mmCIF file of C-alpha atoms in Angstrom:
data_model
loop_
_atom_site.group_PDB
_atom_site.id
_atom_site.type_symbol
_atom_site.label_atom_id
_atom_site.label_comp_id
_atom_site.label_asym_id
_atom_site.label_seq_id
_atom_site.Cartn_x
_atom_site.Cartn_y
_atom_site.Cartn_z
ATOM 1 C CA UNK A 1 22.531 0.730 15.805
ATOM 2 C CA UNK A 2 25.113 -1.019 13.636
ATOM 3 C CA UNK A 3 25.934 -3.452 16.442
ATOM 4 C CA UNK A 4 22.232 -4.292 16.725
ATOM 5 C CA UNK A 5 22.062 -5.129 13.026
ATOM 6 C CA UNK A 6 25.083 -7.419 13.218
ATOM 7 C CA UNK A 7 23.607 -9.123 16.278
ATOM 8 C CA UNK A 8 20.301 -9.704 14.515
ATOM 9 C CA UNK A 9 22.075 -10.931 11.383
ATOM 10 C CA UNK A 10 23.175 -14.040 13.266
ATOM 11 C CA UNK A 11 19.596 -14.979 14.154
ATOM 12 C CA UNK A 12 17.515 -13.593 11.316
ATOM 13 C CA UNK A 13 16.923 -13.630 7.599
ATOM 14 C CA UNK A 14 17.841 -10.136 6.453
ATOM 15 C CA UNK A 15 16.116 -9.060 3.258
ATOM 16 C CA UNK A 16 16.643 -5.906 1.236
ATOM 17 C CA UNK A 17 15.372 -5.042 -2.207
ATOM 18 C CA UNK A 18 17.814 -4.664 -5.065
ATOM 19 C CA UNK A 19 17.387 -3.602 -8.686
ATOM 20 C CA UNK A 20 16.122 -7.055 -9.689
ATOM 21 C CA UNK A 21 13.357 -6.870 -7.083
ATOM 22 C CA UNK A 22 12.414 -3.436 -8.406
ATOM 23 C CA UNK A 23 12.243 -4.849 -11.941
ATOM 24 C CA UNK A 24 9.996 -7.660 -10.731
ATOM 25 C CA UNK A 25 7.686 -5.192 -9.000
ATOM 26 C CA UNK A 26 7.610 -3.002 -12.100
ATOM 27 C CA UNK A 27 6.641 -5.905 -14.355
ATOM 28 C CA UNK A 28 3.976 -7.219 -11.974
ATOM 29 C CA UNK A 29 2.432 -3.757 -11.598
ATOM 30 C CA UNK A 30 2.097 -3.546 -15.375
ATOM 31 C CA UNK A 31 0.752 -7.086 -15.794
ATOM 32 C CA UNK A 32 0.028 -9.228 -12.741
ATOM 33 C CA UNK A 33 -1.081 -12.133 -14.985
ATOM 34 C CA UNK A 34 2.364 -12.575 -16.459
ATOM 35 C CA UNK A 35 3.695 -16.125 -16.129
ATOM 36 C CA UNK A 36 6.704 -16.805 -13.950
ATOM 37 C CA UNK A 37 8.597 -18.009 -17.021
ATOM 38 C CA UNK A 38 8.029 -14.737 -18.890
ATOM 39 C CA UNK A 39 8.725 -12.685 -15.773
ATOM 40 C CA UNK A 40 12.027 -14.460 -15.187
ATOM 41 C CA UNK A 41 13.087 -13.771 -18.789
ATOM 42 C CA UNK A 42 12.265 -10.067 -18.486
ATOM 43 C CA UNK A 43 14.315 -9.644 -15.313
ATOM 44 C CA UNK A 44 17.149 -11.942 -16.495
ATOM 45 C CA UNK A 45 16.701 -14.651 -13.861
ATOM 46 C CA UNK A 46 16.046 -18.370 -14.050
ATOM 47 C CA UNK A 47 12.443 -19.299 -13.113
ATOM 48 C CA UNK A 48 13.129 -20.790 -9.669
ATOM 49 C CA UNK A 49 15.005 -17.794 -8.156
ATOM 50 C CA UNK A 50 12.450 -15.464 -9.765
ATOM 51 C CA UNK A 51 9.535 -17.280 -8.133
ATOM 52 C CA UNK A 52 11.379 -17.302 -4.812
ATOM 53 C CA UNK A 53 11.843 -13.543 -4.972
ATOM 54 C CA UNK A 54 8.145 -13.016 -5.716
ATOM 55 C CA UNK A 55 7.174 -15.205 -2.751
ATOM 56 C CA UNK A 56 9.525 -13.271 -0.465
ATOM 57 C CA UNK A 57 8.112 -9.954 -1.673
ATOM 58 C CA UNK A 58 4.636 -11.278 -0.872
ATOM 59 C CA UNK A 59 5.665 -12.526 2.574
ATOM 60 C CA UNK A 60 7.299 -9.185 3.367
ATOM 61 C CA UNK A 61 4.042 -7.377 2.581
ATOM 62 C CA UNK A 62 5.490 -5.382 -0.319
ATOM 63 C CA UNK A 63 3.161 -7.232 -2.707
ATOM 64 C CA UNK A 64 -0.172 -7.094 -0.888
ATOM 65 C CA UNK A 65 -2.354 -8.813 -3.472
ATOM 66 C CA UNK A 66 -3.459 -9.085 -7.087
ATOM 67 C CA UNK A 67 -6.699 -7.722 -8.560
ATOM 68 C CA UNK A 68 -8.436 -6.739 -11.809
ATOM 69 C CA UNK A 69 -8.724 -3.063 -12.776
ATOM 70 C CA UNK A 70 -12.361 -2.329 -13.608
ATOM 71 C CA UNK A 71 -13.492 0.755 -15.537
ATOM 72 C CA UNK A 72 -16.025 2.534 -13.263
ATOM 73 C CA UNK A 73 -18.074 4.091 -16.094
ATOM 74 C CA UNK A 74 -18.599 0.920 -18.117
ATOM 75 C CA UNK A 75 -19.213 -0.934 -14.842
ATOM 76 C CA UNK A 76 -22.110 1.442 -14.181
ATOM 77 C CA UNK A 77 -20.704 3.959 -11.688
ATOM 78 C CA UNK A 78 -19.870 7.060 -13.760
ATOM 79 C CA UNK A 79 -20.089 9.551 -10.871
ATOM 80 C CA UNK A 80 -16.870 9.944 -8.903
ATOM 81 C CA UNK A 81 -16.659 12.384 -6.015
ATOM 82 C CA UNK A 82 -14.007 13.378 -3.521
ATOM 83 C CA UNK A 83 -15.465 14.326 -0.155
ATOM 84 C CA UNK A 84 -13.501 16.235 2.462
ATOM 85 C CA UNK A 85 -14.618 15.530 6.014
ATOM 86 C CA UNK A 86 -14.090 17.410 9.236
ATOM 87 C CA UNK A 87 -14.901 15.812 12.586
ATOM 88 C CA UNK A 88 -16.514 17.574 15.514
ATOM 89 C CA UNK A 89 -13.747 16.380 17.838
ATOM 90 C CA UNK A 90 -10.467 14.607 17.152
ATOM 91 C CA UNK A 91 -10.623 12.331 20.170
ATOM 92 C CA UNK A 92 -9.535 8.714 20.062
ATOM 93 C CA UNK A 93 -13.104 7.529 20.517
ATOM 94 C CA UNK A 94 -14.523 9.811 17.815
ATOM 95 C CA UNK A 95 -11.840 8.824 15.325
ATOM 96 C CA UNK A 96 -12.288 5.093 15.951
ATOM 97 C CA UNK A 97 -16.067 5.382 15.649
ATOM 98 C CA UNK A 98 -15.848 7.365 12.406
ATOM 99 C CA UNK A 99 -13.346 5.028 10.769
ATOM 100 C CA UNK A 100 -15.337 1.934 11.750
ATOM 101 C CA UNK A 101 -18.477 3.430 10.185
ATOM 102 C CA UNK A 102 -16.643 4.377 6.972
ATOM 103 C CA UNK A 103 -15.406 0.808 6.550
ATOM 104 C CA UNK A 104 -19.039 -0.356 6.322
ATOM 105 C CA UNK A 105 -20.003 1.927 3.408
ATOM 106 C CA UNK A 106 -19.398 0.224 0.062
ATOM 107 C CA UNK A 107 -19.779 3.462 -1.921
ATOM 108 C CA UNK A 108 -16.544 4.711 -0.342
ATOM 109 C CA UNK A 109 -13.634 3.014 -2.092
ATOM 110 C CA UNK A 110 -10.834 4.988 -0.391
ATOM 111 C CA UNK A 111 -10.440 7.009 2.788
ATOM 112 C CA UNK A 112 -7.327 9.043 3.596
ATOM 113 C CA UNK A 113 -6.348 10.719 6.837
ATOM 114 C CA UNK A 114 -5.299 14.241 5.863
ATOM 115 C CA UNK A 115 -3.314 17.173 7.160
ATOM 116 C CA UNK A 116 -4.747 20.680 6.953
ATOM 117 C CA UNK A 117 -8.205 22.040 7.660
ATOM 118 C CA UNK A 118 -10.079 18.788 6.986
ATOM 119 C CA UNK A 119 -9.449 15.481 8.682
ATOM 120 C CA UNK A 120 -10.280 12.953 5.950
ATOM 121 C CA UNK A 121 -10.652 12.716 2.192
ATOM 122 C CA UNK A 122 -13.081 10.125 0.801
ATOM 123 C CA UNK A 123 -13.353 8.788 -2.733
ATOM 124 C CA UNK A 124 -16.930 7.853 -3.573
ATOM 125 C CA UNK A 125 -18.549 6.247 -6.639
ATOM 126 C CA UNK A 126 -22.246 6.479 -7.528
ATOM 127 C CA UNK A 127 -24.573 5.509 -10.363
ATOM 128 C CA UNK A 128 -26.031 9.008 -10.685
ATOM 129 C CA UNK A 129 -26.207 12.377 -8.953
ATOM 130 C CA UNK A 130 -29.482 11.293 -7.388
ATOM 131 C CA UNK A 131 -27.866 8.137 -6.020
ATOM 132 C CA UNK A 132 -25.040 10.229 -4.615
ATOM 133 C CA UNK A 133 -27.552 12.547 -2.955
ATOM 134 C CA UNK A 134 -29.315 9.558 -1.392
ATOM 135 C CA UNK A 135 -25.982 8.190 -0.177
ATOM 136 C CA UNK A 136 -25.094 11.483 1.509
ATOM 137 C CA UNK A 137 -28.557 11.960 3.046
ATOM 138 C CA UNK A 138 -29.174 8.398 4.183
ATOM 139 C CA UNK A 139 -25.695 7.039 4.917
ATOM 140 C CA UNK A 140 -22.808 9.479 5.084
ATOM 141 C CA UNK A 141 -24.444 12.149 7.229
ATOM 142 C CA UNK A 142 -25.445 9.462 9.722
ATOM 143 C CA UNK A 143 -21.818 8.593 10.437
ATOM 144 C CA UNK A 144 -21.140 9.656 14.052
ATOM 145 C CA UNK A 145 -18.886 12.605 14.758
ATOM 146 C CA UNK A 146 -19.262 14.472 11.452
ATOM 147 C CA UNK A 147 -19.033 18.249 11.581
ATOM 148 C CA UNK A 148 -18.544 19.323 7.962
ATOM 149 C CA UNK A 149 -18.667 17.771 4.486
ATOM 150 C CA UNK A 150 -17.528 19.269 1.186
ATOM 151 C CA UNK A 151 -17.936 17.452 -2.142
ATOM 152 C CA UNK A 152 -15.787 17.818 -5.275
ATOM 153 C CA UNK A 153 -17.070 16.057 -8.402
ATOM 154 C CA UNK A 154 -14.596 14.804 -10.995
ATOM 155 C CA UNK A 155 -15.628 15.930 -14.488
ATOM 156 C CA UNK A 156 -13.044 13.748 -16.195
ATOM 157 C CA UNK A 157 -9.984 11.614 -15.644
ATOM 158 C CA UNK A 158 -6.652 12.784 -17.029
ATOM 159 C CA UNK A 159 -4.428 10.069 -15.593
ATOM 160 C CA UNK A 160 -4.956 6.891 -13.630
ATOM 161 C CA UNK A 161 -2.089 4.559 -12.828
ATOM 162 C CA UNK A 162 -1.989 1.712 -10.338
ATOM 163 C CA UNK A 163 1.810 1.467 -10.633
ATOM 164 C CA UNK A 164 4.087 3.260 -8.192
ATOM 165 C CA UNK A 165 6.792 5.567 -9.592
ATOM 166 C CA UNK A 166 10.026 3.660 -10.299
ATOM 167 C CA UNK A 167 12.828 4.008 -7.775
ATOM 168 C CA UNK A 168 16.322 4.904 -8.849
ATOM 169 C CA UNK A 169 18.995 2.258 -8.331
ATOM 170 C CA UNK A 170 20.589 4.414 -5.642
ATOM 171 C CA UNK A 171 17.252 4.351 -3.769
ATOM 172 C CA UNK A 172 16.862 0.578 -3.782
ATOM 173 C CA UNK A 173 17.300 0.231 -0.017
ATOM 174 C CA UNK A 174 13.977 1.971 0.477
ATOM 175 C CA UNK A 175 15.474 3.490 3.635
ATOM 176 C CA UNK A 176 15.257 0.273 5.647
ATOM 177 C CA UNK A 177 16.147 -3.368 5.974
ATOM 178 C CA UNK A 178 13.385 -5.892 6.465
ATOM 179 C CA UNK A 179 14.486 -8.205 9.248
ATOM 180 C CA UNK A 180 12.454 -11.351 9.794
ATOM 181 C CA UNK A 181 13.124 -13.247 12.993
ATOM 182 C CA UNK A 182 12.038 -16.882 12.766
ATOM 183 C CA UNK A 183 11.089 -18.922 15.810
ATOM 184 C CA UNK A 184 10.157 -22.564 16.315
ATOM 185 C CA UNK A 185 6.540 -21.484 16.702
ATOM 186 C CA UNK A 186 4.387 -21.013 13.562
ATOM 187 C CA UNK A 187 4.272 -17.271 14.200
ATOM 188 C CA UNK A 188 7.187 -14.943 13.519
ATOM 189 C CA UNK A 189 8.165 -11.403 14.276
ATOM 190 C CA UNK A 190 8.914 -8.816 11.592
ATOM 191 C CA UNK A 191 10.862 -5.653 12.325
ATOM 192 C CA UNK A 192 11.653 -2.651 10.156
ATOM 193 C CA UNK A 193 14.768 -0.765 11.154
ATOM 194 C CA UNK A 194 15.582 2.609 9.609
ATOM 195 C CA UNK A 195 19.078 3.206 8.313
ATOM 196 C CA UNK A 196 20.950 6.480 8.581
ATOM 197 C CA UNK A 197 23.700 5.466 6.158
ATOM 198 C CA UNK A 198 23.011 3.875 2.744
ATOM 199 C CA UNK A 199 26.293 1.949 2.818
ATOM 200 C CA UNK A 200 25.267 -0.125 5.835
ATOM 201 C CA UNK A 201 23.222 -2.706 3.867
ATOM 202 C CA UNK A 202 26.317 -3.645 1.855
ATOM 203 C CA UNK A 203 28.001 -4.691 5.092
ATOM 204 C CA UNK A 204 25.292 -7.254 5.852
ATOM 205 C CA UNK A 205 24.520 -10.597 4.188
ATOM 206 C CA UNK A 206 21.767 -11.012 1.612
ATOM 207 C CA UNK A 207 19.589 -14.113 1.824
ATOM 208 C CA UNK A 208 18.482 -14.378 -1.802
ATOM 209 C CA UNK A 209 20.397 -14.309 -5.052
#
């Protein structure tokens, strides 16, 4: 494994997150509208290296996008429900058909594949209980492959955070190196290789400073 990493290091840009990257991610999760100048000051970098790090985090898929956080109740969707779903059969065809149908329903804002008795957990927003009933009767129950539905209504919200828990400095490898192989073609190949020993990243070059 170690020999493979050294071999790839000669032909690839090897990227791993450090504590500065974690600070950048923390700041952007709190305020994605922050200017690059202010962000660079908060993480103790000059603006150009700071912007380069942000771009690399975006290219690596760690930063997947930027969006506004909208309050559901003031927006007009005060009813939030979590719906556990069990399929009739867990075949490849049934699963693909179910997931494709779920993607077409705007009322469902999140869908998670679960362990345990039920197969999926859905998060649904509605304008009223009547609207939710209509959604279940006219849309959700028509999704192919459904066997059982169970709804849990949220009476209130205690905590809602869009920011991930901070990682400790000792965890800044994230358990992997991101290795990007660049070719002459416009496309490129990205690999993620798990590491068994945390000291291995220190033995490899870092492409940004």
